[in-house]
Short mmCIF file of C-alpha atoms in Angstrom, two decimals:
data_model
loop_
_atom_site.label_atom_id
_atom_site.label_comp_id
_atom_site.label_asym_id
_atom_site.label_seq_id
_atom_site.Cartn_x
_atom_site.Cartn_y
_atom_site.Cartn_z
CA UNK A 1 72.66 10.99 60.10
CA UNK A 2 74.88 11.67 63.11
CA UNK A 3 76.53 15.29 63.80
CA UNK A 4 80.39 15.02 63.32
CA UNK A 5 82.16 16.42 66.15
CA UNK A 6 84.84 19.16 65.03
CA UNK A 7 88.08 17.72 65.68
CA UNK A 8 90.74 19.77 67.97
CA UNK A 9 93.20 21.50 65.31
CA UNK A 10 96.79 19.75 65.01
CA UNK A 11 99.67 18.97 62.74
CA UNK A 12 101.25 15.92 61.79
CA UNK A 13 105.69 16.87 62.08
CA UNK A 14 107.99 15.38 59.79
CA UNK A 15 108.61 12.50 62.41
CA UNK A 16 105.10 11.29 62.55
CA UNK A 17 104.48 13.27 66.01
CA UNK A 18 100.70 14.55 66.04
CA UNK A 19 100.62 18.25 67.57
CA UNK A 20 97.37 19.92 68.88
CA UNK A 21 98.02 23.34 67.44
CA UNK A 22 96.11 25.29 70.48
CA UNK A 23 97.85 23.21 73.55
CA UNK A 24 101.18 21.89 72.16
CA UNK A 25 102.66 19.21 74.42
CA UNK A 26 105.88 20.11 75.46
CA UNK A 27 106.69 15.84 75.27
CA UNK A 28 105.77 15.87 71.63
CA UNK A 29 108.82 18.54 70.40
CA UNK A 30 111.41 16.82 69.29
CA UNK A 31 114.91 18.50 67.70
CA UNK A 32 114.47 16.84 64.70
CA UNK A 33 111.53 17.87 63.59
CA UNK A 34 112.22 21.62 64.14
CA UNK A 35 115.24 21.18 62.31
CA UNK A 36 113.92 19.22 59.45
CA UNK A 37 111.13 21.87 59.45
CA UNK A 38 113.42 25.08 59.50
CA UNK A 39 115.14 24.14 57.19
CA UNK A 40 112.49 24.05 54.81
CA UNK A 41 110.97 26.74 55.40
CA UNK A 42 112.12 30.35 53.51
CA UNK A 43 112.47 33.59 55.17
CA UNK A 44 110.83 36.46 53.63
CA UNK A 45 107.49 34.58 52.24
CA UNK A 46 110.66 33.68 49.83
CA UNK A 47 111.54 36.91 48.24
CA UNK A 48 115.31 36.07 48.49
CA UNK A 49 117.41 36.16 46.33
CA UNK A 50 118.54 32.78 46.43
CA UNK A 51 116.40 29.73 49.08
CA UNK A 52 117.24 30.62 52.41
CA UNK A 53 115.79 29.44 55.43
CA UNK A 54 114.84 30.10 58.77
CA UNK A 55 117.00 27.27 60.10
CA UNK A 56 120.08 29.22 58.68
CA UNK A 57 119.03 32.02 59.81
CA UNK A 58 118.70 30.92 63.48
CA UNK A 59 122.23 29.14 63.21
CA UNK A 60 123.58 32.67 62.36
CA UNK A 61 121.51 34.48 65.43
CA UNK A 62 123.20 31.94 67.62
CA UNK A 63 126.47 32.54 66.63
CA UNK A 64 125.73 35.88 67.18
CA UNK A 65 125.19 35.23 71.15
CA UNK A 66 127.55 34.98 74.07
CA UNK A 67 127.99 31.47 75.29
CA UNK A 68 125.10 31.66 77.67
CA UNK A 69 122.55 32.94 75.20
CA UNK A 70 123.28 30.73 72.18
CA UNK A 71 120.80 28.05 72.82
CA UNK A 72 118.13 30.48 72.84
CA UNK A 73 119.60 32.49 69.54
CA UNK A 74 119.28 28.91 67.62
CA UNK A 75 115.45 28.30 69.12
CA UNK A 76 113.97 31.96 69.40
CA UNK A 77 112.07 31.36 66.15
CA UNK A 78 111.56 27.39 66.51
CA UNK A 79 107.89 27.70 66.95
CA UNK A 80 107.66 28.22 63.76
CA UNK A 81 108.48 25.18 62.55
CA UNK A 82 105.22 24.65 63.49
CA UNK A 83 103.31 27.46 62.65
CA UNK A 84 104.76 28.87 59.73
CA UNK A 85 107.65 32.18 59.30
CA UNK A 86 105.27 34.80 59.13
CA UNK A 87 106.81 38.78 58.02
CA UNK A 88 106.93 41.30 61.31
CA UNK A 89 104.43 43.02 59.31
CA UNK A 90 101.71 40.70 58.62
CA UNK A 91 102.24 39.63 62.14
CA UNK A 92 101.85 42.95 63.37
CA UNK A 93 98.29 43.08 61.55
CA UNK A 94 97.25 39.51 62.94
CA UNK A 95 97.97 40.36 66.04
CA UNK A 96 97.20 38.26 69.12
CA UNK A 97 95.60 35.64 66.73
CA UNK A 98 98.50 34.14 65.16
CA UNK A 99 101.53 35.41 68.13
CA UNK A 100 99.10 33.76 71.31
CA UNK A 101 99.56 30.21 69.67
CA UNK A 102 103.30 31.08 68.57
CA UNK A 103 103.53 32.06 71.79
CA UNK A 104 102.02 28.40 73.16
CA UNK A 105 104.78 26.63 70.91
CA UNK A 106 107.56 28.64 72.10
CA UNK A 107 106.43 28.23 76.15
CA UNK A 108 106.48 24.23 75.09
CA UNK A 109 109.55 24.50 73.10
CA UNK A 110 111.14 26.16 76.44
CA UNK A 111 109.81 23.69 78.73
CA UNK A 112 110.87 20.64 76.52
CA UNK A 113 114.54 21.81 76.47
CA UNK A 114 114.79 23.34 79.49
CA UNK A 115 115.19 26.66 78.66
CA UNK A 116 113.84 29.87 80.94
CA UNK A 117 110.79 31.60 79.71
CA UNK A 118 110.83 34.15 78.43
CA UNK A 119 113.59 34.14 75.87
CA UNK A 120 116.66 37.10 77.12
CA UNK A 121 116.02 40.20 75.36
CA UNK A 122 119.15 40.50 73.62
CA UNK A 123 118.23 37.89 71.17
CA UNK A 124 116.38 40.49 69.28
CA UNK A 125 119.04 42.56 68.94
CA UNK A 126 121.11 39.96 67.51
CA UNK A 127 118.10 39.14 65.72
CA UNK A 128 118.22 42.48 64.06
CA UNK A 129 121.87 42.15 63.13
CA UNK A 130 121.17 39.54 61.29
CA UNK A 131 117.81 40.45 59.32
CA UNK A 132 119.81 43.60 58.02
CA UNK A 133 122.58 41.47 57.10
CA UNK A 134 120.03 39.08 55.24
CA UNK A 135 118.81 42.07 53.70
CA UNK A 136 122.35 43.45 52.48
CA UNK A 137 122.82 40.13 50.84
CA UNK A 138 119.61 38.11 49.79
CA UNK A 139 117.09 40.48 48.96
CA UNK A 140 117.19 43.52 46.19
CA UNK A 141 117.39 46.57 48.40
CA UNK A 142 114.75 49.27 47.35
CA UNK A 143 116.13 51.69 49.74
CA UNK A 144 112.63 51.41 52.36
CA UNK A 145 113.55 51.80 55.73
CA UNK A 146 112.80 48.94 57.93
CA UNK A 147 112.52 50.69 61.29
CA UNK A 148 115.19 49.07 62.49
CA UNK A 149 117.74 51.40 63.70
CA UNK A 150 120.92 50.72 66.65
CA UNK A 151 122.56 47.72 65.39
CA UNK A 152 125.24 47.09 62.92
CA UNK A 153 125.32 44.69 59.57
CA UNK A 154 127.76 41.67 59.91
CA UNK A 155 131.05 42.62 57.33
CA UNK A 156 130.88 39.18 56.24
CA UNK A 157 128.71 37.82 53.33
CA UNK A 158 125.45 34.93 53.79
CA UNK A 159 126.87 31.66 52.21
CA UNK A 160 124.37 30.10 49.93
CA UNK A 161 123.81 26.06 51.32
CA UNK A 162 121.45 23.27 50.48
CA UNK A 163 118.37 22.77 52.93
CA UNK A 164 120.50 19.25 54.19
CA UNK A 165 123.46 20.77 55.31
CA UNK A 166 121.72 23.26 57.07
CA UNK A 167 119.45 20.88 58.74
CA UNK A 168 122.31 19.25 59.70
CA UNK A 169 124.50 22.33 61.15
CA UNK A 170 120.89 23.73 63.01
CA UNK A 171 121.29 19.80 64.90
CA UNK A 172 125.33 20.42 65.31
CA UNK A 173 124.92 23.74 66.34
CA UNK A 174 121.92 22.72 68.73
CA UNK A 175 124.62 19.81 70.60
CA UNK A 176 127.43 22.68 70.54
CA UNK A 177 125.12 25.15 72.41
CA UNK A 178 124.02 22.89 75.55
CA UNK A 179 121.03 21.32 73.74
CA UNK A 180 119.95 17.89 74.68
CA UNK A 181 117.79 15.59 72.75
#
């Protein structure tokens, strides 16, 4: 009996692309399926309050960001529609393991849209902003400290929305920023 040769790790996306998971090709990211998968996917391993996902919470970062920046506040956590929202903690304890290949997705996600590498800073302070606000008003607050300290939580309230219509206001928001398919 023959030896099977181990096949090169990838992902089938929600539009049929196939996606080697160690050398993404920036030609096989498309909009919709980072979308599609975003909005799927739950912040927090889940432990909101009510679903929310990381789609809605990179249309809020966005909206967040000067004119200039607000492309890159609605993608700054796109790779993971293709390799999973993972806590800061836990990817603090993975370490290079799991952020080099983030880190692959994101360079391809940037080159695909046109978008300079790296991402500006300031998205993670808007990034903040918004993860205390998220905290304020999905999540039971158990009064731990974070560690995040400099920024200030939004005075409005998180409105609760299906998966679809934020799937569909990640795409919107994506045309209104510069994006192009």
């Amino acid at each position: 009996m023959g030896q099977k040769l181990m096949q090169e790790p990838f992902m089938q996306t929600y539009t049929g692309k196939t996606i080697k998971i160690l050398d993404p090709d920036p030609d096989m990211i498309c909009i919709q399926d980072i979308a599609h998968h975003l909005a799927l996917i739950n912040r927090y391993c889940g432990a909101t309050l009510v679903p929310y996902s990381v789609a809605q919470h990179s249309v809020l970062v966005s909206n967040l960001c000067s004119p200039e920046d607000a492309l890159w506040g609605l993608m700054h956590d796109s790779a993971e529609a293709y390799v999973q929202d993972i806590q800061r903690p836990l990817k603090q304890l993975l370490g290079t393991a799991y952020s080099d290949i983030e880190d692959r997705f994101l360079q391809a996600i940037a080159n695909h849209f046109g978008l300079t590498y790296p991402m500006p800073s300031i998205i993670k302070t808007y990034d903040n902003i918004a993860l205390l606000t998220e905290r304020r008003d999905l999540m039971l607050d158990q009064g731990e400290d974070w560690g995040i300290s400099g920024v200030s939580i939004l005075p409005g309230k998180i409105v609760d929305k299906t998966w679809n219509e934020v799937e569909m206001d990640f795409v919107l928001t994506f045309l209104c920023t510069g994006g192009r398919v």
